[in-house]
Tab-separated table of C-alpha atoms and ligand atoms in Angstrom:
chain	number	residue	atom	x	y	z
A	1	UNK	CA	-12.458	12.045	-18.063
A	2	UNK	CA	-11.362	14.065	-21.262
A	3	UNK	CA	-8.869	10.973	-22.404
A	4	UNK	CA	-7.473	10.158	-19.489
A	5	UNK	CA	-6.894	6.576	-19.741
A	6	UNK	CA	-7.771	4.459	-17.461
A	7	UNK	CA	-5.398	1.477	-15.771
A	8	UNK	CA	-5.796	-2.054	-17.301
A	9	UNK	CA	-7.688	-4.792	-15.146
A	10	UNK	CA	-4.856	-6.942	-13.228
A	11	UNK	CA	-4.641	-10.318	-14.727
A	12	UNK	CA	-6.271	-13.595	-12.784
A	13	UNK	CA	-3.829	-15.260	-11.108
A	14	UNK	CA	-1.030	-12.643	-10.389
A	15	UNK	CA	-2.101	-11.518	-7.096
A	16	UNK	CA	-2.266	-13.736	-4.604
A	17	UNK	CA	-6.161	-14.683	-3.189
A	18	UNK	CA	-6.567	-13.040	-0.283
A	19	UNK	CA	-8.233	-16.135	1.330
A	20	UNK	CA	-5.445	-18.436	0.818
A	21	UNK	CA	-5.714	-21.186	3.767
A	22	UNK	CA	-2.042	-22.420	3.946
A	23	UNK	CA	-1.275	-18.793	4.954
A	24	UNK	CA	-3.337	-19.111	8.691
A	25	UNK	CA	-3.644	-15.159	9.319
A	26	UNK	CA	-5.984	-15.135	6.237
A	27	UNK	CA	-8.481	-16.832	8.082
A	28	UNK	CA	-9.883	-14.637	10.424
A	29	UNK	CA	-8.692	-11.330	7.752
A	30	UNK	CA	-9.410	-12.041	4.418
A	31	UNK	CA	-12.584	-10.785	3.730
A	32	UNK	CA	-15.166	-13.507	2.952
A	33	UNK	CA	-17.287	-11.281	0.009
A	34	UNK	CA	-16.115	-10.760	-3.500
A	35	UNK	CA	-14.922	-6.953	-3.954
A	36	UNK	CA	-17.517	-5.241	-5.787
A	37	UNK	CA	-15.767	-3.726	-9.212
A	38	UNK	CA	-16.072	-0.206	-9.857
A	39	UNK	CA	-15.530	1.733	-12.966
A	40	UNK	CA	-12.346	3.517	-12.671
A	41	UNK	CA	-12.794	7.316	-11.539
A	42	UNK	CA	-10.816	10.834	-11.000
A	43	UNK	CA	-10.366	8.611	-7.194
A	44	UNK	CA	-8.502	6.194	-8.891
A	45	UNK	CA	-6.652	7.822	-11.731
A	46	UNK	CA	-4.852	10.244	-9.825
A	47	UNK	CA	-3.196	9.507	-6.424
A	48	UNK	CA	-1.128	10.139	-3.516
A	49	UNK	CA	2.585	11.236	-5.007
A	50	UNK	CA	4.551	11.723	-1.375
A	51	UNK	CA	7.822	13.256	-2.259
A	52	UNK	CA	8.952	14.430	1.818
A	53	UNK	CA	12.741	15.232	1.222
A	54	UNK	CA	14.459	11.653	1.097
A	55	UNK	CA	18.204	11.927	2.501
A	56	UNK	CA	20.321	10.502	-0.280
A	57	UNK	CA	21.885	8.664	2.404
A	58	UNK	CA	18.643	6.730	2.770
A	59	UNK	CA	19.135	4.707	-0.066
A	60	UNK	CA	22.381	2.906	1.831
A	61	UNK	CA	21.109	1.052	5.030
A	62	UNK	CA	24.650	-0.181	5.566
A	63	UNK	CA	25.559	2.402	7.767
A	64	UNK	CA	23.271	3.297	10.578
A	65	UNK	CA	23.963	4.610	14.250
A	66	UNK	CA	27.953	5.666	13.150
A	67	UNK	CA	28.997	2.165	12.656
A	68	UNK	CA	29.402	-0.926	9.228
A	69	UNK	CA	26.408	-3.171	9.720
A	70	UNK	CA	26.994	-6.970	9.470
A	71	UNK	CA	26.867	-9.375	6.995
A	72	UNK	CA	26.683	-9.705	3.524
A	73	UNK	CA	26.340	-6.132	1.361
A	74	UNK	CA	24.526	-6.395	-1.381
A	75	UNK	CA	23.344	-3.837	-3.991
A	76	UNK	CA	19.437	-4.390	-5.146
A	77	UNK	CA	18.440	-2.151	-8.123
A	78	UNK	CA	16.505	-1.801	-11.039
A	79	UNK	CA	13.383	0.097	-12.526
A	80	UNK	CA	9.757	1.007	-11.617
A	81	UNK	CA	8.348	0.642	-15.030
A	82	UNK	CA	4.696	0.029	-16.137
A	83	UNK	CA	3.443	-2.638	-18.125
A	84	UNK	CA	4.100	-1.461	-21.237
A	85	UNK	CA	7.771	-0.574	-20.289
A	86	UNK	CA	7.822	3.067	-19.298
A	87	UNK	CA	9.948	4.216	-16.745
A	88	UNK	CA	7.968	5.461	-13.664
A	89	UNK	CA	9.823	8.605	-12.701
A	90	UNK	CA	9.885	10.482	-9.043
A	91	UNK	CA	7.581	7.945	-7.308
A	92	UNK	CA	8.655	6.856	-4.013
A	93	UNK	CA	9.771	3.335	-2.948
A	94	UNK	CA	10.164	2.067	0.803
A	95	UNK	CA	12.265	-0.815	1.958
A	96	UNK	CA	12.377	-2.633	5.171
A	97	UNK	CA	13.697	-5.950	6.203
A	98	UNK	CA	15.435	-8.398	8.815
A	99	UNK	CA	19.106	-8.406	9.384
A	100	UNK	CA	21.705	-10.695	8.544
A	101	UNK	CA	20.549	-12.426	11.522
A	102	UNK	CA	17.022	-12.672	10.113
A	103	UNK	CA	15.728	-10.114	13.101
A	104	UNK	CA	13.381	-7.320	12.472
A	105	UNK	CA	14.626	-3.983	14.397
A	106	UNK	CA	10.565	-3.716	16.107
A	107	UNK	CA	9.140	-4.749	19.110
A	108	UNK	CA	6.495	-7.668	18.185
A	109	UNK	CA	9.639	-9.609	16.203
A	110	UNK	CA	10.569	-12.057	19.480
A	111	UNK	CA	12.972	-13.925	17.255
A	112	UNK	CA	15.907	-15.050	19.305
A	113	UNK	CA	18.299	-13.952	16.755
A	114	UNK	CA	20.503	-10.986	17.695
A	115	UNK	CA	19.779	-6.954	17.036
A	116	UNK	CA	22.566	-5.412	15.000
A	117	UNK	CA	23.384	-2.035	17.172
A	118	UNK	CA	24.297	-0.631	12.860
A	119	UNK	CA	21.332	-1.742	10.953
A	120	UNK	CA	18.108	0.038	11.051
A	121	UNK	CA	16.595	-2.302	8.087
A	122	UNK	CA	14.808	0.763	6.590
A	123	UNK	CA	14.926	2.499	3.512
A	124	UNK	CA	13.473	5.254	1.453
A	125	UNK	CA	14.332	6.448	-2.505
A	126	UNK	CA	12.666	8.353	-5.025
A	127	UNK	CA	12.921	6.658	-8.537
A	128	UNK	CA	14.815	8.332	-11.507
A	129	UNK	CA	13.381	10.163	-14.073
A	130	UNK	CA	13.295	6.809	-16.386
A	131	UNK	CA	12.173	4.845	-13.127
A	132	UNK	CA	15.531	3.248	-12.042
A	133	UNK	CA	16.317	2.871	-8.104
A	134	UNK	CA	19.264	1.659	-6.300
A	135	UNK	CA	19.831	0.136	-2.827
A	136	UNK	CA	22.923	-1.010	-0.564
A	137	UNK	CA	21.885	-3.055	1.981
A	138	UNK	CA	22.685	-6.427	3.883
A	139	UNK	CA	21.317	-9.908	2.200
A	140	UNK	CA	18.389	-10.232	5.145
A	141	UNK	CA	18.693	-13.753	6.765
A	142	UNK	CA	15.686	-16.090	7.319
A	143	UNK	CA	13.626	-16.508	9.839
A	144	UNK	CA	10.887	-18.887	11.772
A	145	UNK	CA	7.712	-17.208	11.910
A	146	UNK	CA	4.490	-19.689	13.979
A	147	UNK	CA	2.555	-20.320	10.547
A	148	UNK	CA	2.958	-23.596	10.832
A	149	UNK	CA	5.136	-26.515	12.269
A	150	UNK	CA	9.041	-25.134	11.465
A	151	UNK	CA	8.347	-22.346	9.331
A	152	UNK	CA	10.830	-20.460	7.849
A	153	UNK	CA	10.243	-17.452	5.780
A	154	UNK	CA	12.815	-17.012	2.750
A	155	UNK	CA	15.233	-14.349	2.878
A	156	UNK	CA	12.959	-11.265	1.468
A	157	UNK	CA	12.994	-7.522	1.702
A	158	UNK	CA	9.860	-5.887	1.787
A	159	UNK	CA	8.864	-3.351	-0.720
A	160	UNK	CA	6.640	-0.310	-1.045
A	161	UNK	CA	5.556	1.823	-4.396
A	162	UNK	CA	3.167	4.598	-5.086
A	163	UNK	CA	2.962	4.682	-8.781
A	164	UNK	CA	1.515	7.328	-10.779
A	165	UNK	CA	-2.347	6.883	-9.399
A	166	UNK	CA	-4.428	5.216	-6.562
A	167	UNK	CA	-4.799	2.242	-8.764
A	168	UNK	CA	-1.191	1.640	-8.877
A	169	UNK	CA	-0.105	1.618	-5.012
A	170	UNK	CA	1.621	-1.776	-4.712
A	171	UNK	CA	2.802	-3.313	-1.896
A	172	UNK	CA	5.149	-6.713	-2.315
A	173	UNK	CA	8.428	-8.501	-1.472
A	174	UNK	CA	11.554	-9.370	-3.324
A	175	UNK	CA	12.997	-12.806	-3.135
A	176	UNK	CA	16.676	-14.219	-3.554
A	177	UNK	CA	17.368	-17.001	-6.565
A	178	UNK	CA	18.156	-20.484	-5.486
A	179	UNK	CA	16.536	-20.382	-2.100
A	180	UNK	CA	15.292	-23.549	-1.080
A	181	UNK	CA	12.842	-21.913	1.497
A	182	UNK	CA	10.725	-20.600	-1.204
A	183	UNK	CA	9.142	-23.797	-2.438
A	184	UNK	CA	8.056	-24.269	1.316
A	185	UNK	CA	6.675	-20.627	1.502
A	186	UNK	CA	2.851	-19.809	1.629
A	187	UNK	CA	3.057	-16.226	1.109
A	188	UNK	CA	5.457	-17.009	-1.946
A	189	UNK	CA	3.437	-19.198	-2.702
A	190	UNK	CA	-0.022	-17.459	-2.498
A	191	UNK	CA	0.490	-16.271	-6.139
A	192	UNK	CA	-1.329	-18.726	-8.309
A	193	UNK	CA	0.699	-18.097	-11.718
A	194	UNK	CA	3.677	-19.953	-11.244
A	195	UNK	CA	5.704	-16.898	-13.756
A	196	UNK	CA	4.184	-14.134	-11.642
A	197	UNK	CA	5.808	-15.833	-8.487
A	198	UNK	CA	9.098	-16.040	-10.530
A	199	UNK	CA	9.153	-12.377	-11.096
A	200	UNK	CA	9.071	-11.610	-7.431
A	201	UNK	CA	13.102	-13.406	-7.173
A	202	UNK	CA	15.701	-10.889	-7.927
A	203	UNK	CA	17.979	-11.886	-10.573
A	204	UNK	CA	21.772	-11.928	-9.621
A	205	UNK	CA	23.437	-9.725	-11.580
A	206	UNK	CA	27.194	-9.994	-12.207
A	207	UNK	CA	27.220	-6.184	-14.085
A	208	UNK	CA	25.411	-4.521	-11.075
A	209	UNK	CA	28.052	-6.366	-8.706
A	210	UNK	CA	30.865	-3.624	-6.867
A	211	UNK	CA	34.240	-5.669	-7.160
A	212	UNK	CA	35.664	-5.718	-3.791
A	213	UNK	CA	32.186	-4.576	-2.391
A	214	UNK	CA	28.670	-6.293	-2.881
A	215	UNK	CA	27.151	-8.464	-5.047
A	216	UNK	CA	24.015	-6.916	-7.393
A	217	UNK	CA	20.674	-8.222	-7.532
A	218	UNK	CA	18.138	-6.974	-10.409
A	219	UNK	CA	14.549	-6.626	-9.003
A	220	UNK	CA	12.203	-4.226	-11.823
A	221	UNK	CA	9.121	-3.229	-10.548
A	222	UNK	CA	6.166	-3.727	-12.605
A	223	UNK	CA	3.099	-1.643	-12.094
A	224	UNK	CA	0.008	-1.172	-14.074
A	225	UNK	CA	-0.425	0.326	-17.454
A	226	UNK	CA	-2.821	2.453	-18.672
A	227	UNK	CA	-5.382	0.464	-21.004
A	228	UNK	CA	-5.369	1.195	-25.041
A	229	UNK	CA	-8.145	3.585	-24.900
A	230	UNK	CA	-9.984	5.155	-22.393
A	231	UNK	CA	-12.592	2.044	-21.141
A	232	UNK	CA	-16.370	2.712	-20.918
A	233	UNK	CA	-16.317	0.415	-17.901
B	1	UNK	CA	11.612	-6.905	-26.442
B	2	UNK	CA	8.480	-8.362	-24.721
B	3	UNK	CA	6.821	-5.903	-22.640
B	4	UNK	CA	6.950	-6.563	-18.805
B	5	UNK	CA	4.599	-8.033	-16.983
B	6	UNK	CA	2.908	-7.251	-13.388
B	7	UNK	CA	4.532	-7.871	-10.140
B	8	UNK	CA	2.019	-9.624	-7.829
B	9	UNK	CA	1.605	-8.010	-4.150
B	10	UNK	CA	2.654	-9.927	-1.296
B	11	UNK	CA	1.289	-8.796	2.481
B	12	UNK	CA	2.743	-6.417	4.531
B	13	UNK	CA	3.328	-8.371	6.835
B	14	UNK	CA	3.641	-7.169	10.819
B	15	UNK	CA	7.227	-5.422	11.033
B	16	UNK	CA	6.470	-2.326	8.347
B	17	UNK	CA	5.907	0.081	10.932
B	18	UNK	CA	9.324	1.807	11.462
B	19	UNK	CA	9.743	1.995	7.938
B	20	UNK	CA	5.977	3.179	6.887
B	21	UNK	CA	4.342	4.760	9.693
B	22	UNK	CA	5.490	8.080	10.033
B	23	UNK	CA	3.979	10.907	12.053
B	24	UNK	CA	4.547	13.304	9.266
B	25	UNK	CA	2.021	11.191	7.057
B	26	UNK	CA	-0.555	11.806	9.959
B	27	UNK	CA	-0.528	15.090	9.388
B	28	UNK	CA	-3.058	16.047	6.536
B	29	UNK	CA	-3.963	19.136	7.100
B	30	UNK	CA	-2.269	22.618	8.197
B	31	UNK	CA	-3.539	25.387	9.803
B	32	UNK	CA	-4.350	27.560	6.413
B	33	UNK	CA	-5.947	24.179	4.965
B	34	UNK	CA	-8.962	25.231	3.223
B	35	UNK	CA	-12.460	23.719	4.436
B	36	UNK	CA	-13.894	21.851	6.906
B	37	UNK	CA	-12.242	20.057	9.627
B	38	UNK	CA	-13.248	16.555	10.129
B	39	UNK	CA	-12.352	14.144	12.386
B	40	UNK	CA	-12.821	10.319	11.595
B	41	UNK	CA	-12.087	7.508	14.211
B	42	UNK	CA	-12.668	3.935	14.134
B	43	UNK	CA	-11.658	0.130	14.477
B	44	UNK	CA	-10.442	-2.420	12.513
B	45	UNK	CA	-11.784	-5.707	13.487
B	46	UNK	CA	-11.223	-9.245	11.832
B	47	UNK	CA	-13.927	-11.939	11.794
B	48	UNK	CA	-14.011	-12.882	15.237
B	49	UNK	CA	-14.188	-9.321	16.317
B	50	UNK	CA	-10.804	-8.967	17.649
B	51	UNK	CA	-9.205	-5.718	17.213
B	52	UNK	CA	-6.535	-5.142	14.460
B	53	UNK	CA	-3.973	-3.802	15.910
B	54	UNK	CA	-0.589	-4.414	13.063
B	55	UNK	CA	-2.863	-2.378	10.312
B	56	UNK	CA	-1.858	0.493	7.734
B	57	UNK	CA	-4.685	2.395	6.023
B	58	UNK	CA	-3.811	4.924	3.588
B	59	UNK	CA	-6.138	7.926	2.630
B	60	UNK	CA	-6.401	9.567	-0.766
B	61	UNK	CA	-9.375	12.126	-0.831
B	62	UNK	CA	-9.676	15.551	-3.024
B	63	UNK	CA	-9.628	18.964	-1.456
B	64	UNK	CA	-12.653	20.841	-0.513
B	65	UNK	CA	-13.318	21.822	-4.115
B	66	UNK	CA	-14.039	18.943	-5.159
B	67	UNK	CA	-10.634	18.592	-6.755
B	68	UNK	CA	-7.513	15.746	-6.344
B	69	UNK	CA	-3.673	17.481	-6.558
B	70	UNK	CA	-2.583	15.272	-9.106
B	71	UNK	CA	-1.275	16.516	-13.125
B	72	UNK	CA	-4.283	14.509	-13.891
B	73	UNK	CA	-7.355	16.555	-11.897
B	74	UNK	CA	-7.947	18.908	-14.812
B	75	UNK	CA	-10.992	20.482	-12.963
B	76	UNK	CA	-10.611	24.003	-13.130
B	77	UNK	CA	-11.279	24.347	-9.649
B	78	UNK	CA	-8.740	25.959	-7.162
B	79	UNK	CA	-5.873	23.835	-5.756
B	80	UNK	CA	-4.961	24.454	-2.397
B	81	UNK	CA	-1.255	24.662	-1.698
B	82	UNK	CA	-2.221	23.587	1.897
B	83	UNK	CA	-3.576	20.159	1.029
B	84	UNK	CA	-2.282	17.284	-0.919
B	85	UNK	CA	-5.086	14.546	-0.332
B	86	UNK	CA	-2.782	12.012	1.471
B	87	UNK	CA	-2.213	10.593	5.040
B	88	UNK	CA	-1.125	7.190	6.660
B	89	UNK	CA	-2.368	5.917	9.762
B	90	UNK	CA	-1.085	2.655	11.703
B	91	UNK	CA	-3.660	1.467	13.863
B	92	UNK	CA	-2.448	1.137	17.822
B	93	UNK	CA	-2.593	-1.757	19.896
B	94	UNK	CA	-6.339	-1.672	19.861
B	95	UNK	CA	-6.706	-1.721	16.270
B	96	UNK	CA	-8.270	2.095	16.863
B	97	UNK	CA	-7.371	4.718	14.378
B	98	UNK	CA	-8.352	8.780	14.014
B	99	UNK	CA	-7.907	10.354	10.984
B	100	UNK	CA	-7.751	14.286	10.972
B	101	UNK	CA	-9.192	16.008	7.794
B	102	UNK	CA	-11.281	18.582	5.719
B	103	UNK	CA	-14.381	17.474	4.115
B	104	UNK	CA	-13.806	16.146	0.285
B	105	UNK	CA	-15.426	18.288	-2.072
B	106	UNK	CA	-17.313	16.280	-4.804
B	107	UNK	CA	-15.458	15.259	-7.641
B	108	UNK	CA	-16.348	13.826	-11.372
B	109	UNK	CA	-17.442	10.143	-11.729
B	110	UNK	CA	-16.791	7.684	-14.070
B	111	UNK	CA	-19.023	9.449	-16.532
B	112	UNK	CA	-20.286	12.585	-16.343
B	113	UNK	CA	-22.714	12.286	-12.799
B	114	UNK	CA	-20.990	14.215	-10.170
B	115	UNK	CA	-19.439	10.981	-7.184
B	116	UNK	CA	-20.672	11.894	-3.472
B	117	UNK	CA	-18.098	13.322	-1.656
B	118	UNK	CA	-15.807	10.631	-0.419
B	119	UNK	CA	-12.403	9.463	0.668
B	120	UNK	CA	-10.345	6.525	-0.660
B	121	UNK	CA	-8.854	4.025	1.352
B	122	UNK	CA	-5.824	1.882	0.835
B	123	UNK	CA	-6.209	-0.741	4.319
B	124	UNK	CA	-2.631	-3.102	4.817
B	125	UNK	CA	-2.400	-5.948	7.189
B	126	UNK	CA	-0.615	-9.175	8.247
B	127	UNK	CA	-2.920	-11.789	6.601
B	128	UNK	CA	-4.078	-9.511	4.059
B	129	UNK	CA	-2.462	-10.861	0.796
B	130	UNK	CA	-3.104	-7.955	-0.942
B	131	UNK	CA	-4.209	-4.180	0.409
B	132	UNK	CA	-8.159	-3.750	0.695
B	133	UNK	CA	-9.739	-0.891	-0.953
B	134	UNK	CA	-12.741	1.017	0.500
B	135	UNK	CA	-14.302	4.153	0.805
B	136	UNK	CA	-15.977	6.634	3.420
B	137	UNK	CA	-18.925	8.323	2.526
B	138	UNK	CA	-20.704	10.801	4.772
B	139	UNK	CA	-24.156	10.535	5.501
B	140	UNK	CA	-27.274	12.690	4.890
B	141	UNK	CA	-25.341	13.764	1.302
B	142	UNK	CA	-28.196	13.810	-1.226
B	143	UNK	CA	-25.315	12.983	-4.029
B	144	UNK	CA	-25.306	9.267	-1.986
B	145	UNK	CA	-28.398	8.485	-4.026
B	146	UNK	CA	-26.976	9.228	-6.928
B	147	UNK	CA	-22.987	8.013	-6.462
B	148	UNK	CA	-21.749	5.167	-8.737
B	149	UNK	CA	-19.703	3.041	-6.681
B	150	UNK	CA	-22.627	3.258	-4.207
B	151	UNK	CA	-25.181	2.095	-6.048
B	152	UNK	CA	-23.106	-0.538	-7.749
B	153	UNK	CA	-23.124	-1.910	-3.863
B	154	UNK	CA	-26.091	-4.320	-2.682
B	155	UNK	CA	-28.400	-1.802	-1.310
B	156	UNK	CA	-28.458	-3.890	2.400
B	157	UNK	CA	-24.342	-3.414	2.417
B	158	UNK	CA	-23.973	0.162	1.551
B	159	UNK	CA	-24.385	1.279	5.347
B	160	UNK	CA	-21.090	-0.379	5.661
B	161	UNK	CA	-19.486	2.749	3.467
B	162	UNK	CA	-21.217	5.653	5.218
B	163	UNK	CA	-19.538	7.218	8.468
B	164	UNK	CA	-21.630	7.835	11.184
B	165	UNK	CA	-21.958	11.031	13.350
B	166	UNK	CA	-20.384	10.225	16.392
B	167	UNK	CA	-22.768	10.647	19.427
B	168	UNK	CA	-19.706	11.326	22.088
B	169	UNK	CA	-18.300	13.640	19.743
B	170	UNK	CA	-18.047	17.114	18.883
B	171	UNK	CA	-19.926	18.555	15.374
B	172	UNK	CA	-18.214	17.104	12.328
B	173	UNK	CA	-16.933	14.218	14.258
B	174	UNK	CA	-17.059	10.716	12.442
B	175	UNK	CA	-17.270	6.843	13.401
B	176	UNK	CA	-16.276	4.577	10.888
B	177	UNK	CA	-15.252	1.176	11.927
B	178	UNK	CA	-13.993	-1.634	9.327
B	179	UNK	CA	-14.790	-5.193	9.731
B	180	UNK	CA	-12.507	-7.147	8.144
B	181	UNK	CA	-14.962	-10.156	7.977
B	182	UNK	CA	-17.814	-11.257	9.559
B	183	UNK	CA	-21.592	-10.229	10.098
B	184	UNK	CA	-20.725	-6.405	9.222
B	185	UNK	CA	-17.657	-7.314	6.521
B	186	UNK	CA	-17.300	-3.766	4.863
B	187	UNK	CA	-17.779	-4.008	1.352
B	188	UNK	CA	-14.000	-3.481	-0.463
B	189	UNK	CA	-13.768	-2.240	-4.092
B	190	UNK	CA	-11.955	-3.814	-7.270
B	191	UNK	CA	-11.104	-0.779	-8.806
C	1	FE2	FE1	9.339	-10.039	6.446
């Protein structure tokens, strides 16, 4: 692969198990056989780099449908960096989330929590040349979900990054600090190493904070680096 | 200052579909896209059987060539400004998908032994922790025989990977159904 180095093996214990019980739509999903590791290829090394034309407006999902949505703005930035702290630069990163109410704008989310006629709860950016990304949006609120006897998701906004190669795609969500849902939560909660979790809560951060406007929240996104040299399997 | 450190993957969950599934990222090929059109439907079915139907898959495949658009496909083969090797697919309410495409060219393996033409799939769902990560393969290819993440498959699993022609179809028309679990359970790749 003329010195193209490969991406680094993920650590045990970041990623959640797939089969992990105390989340009950594993059981019937996760599938039961060990994935069967492959050396890393030209398949894997290189990957999809979507850049459609993103609406700088997209990055702000307070305003939707010609009207302030509710609640509580916040601002949620940071950087896509890799492990070994370089910026990621033009990759694109997808948002979506609940409300303020803690209601999902889609059909199959029968929460009786009301719609909010200015929040779409979607939202598209492409990263900075050195990786960084900002969002305005609305602090989602919680919500039941049937996992289990009163279960309550934490307040989370979903999160979607390409990366540089197929090996990087990463799909997660960001947390809020002090919630007292997330002890209770078995997706949170699916990640073994107790750090790893930690790094999927935002940090509040006072410098990233609008006076008068919205409170910042720090969230980097960490994706995989390339290993020293170039890996004969 | 300590270098960072991974962020772990949490589901999908069932509400990404406004924000990911976009009929744009259906679209993978263009009239002046070079090669073969293909035409790949299936299923996604959990462990029980039951249909999939709040599922993402995500394609990555090279052009007809042989060769991935990416800075990092140094293949001096020709890149066709008509194909970029990437579509998304949300499965409907019957956990069905249909994937429009050329046929991959073959591109480099691992070493230096050329990989059977294949594409690379990304597969999202609620109660998947993290994505899945398979592959199609095609049959009757004589580079099968000889393609690394094939053979590093238990010889009595591999069917799972290759498509098959699809009787009610027309020429170049593809099943290729993913069981989640189960009986069938496709194999998935740690890449
Ligand atoms: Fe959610």
């Amino acid at each position: 692969m003329e010195g193209d180095a490969r991406y680094r093996r993920e650590p045990i214990g970041t990623h959640p198990r797939l089969d992990s019980p105390a989340y009950a739509s594993t059981a019937k999903r996760a599938p039961r056989h060990a994935p069967v590791r492959i050396g890393q290829s030209l398949s894997e090394i290189t990957g999809p780099r979507p850049c459609e034309s993103v609406a700088p407006g997209e990055a702000d999902l307070t305003r939707w449908d010609g009207g302030a949505a509710m609640g509580e703005r916040i601002i949620v930035a940071g950087c896509v960096l890799d492990e070994d702290g370089r910026g990621v630069p033009r990759t694109l990163i997808e948002i979506w989330q609940a409300n303020a109410a803690g209601r999902y704008r889609h059909d199959n989310d029968r929460h009786d929590a009301p719609l909010d006629p200015h929040f779409s709860g979607v939202g598209r950016i492409m990263s900075e040349a050195n990786g960084a990304y900002r969002f305005m949006t609305i602090k989602p609120g919680a919500y039941p979900w049937g996992n289990h006897h009163n279960a309550w998701r934490p307040q989370h906004i979903h999160l979607s990054v390409f990366g540089p190669a197929f090996a990087t795609r990463l799909i997660t969500q960001m947390y809020f600090p002090g919630d007292p849902l997330l002890a209770l939560d078995p997706i949170f909660n699916s990640v073994p190493d107790a750090a790893a979790r930690d790094r999927l809560v935002a940090a509040f951060d006072i410098e990233l904070t609008e006076p008068g406007r919205a409170l910042g929240y720090r969230f980097d996104i960490v994706l995989r680096g390339r290993a020293a040299t170039p890996a004969v399997n | 200052m300590a270098p960072p450190r991974l962020t772990p993957v949490q589901t999908v969950g069932p509400f990404f579909g406004p924000a990911l599934v976009r009929r744009e990222l259906e679209q993978m090929v263009v009239a002046e896209t070079r090669g073969t059109r293909i035409t790949i439907t299936g299923q996604i079915c959990d462990g029980d059987g039951a249909d999939v139907p709040d599922a993402m898959i995500e394609v990555w495949q090279a052009n007809a060539e042989g060769r991935y658009d990416h800075p990092e496909d140094h293949q001096e083969k020709l890149l066709d400004p008509n194909f970029h090797g990437f579509g998304r697919f949300g499965t409907d309410a019957n956990g069905r998908f249909r994937i429009v495409t050329i046929e991959p060219g073959a591109a480099p393996g691992p070493r230096t032994t050329l990989q059977a033409p294949h594409l690379n799939l990304s597969i999202f769902a609620r109660g998947l922790l993290n994505r899945v990560v398979t592959r199609i393969y095609f049959p009757g290819v004589p580079l099968n025989e000889t393609d690394e993440a094939l053979n590093a498959v238990p010889a009595d699993r591999r069917a799972t990977l290759i498509a098959t022609r699809d009787p009610a179809g027309a020429l170049d028309s593809y099943r290729f159904d993913i069981f989640l679990q189960g009986a069938r359970e496709t194999v998935f790749f740690d890449i």
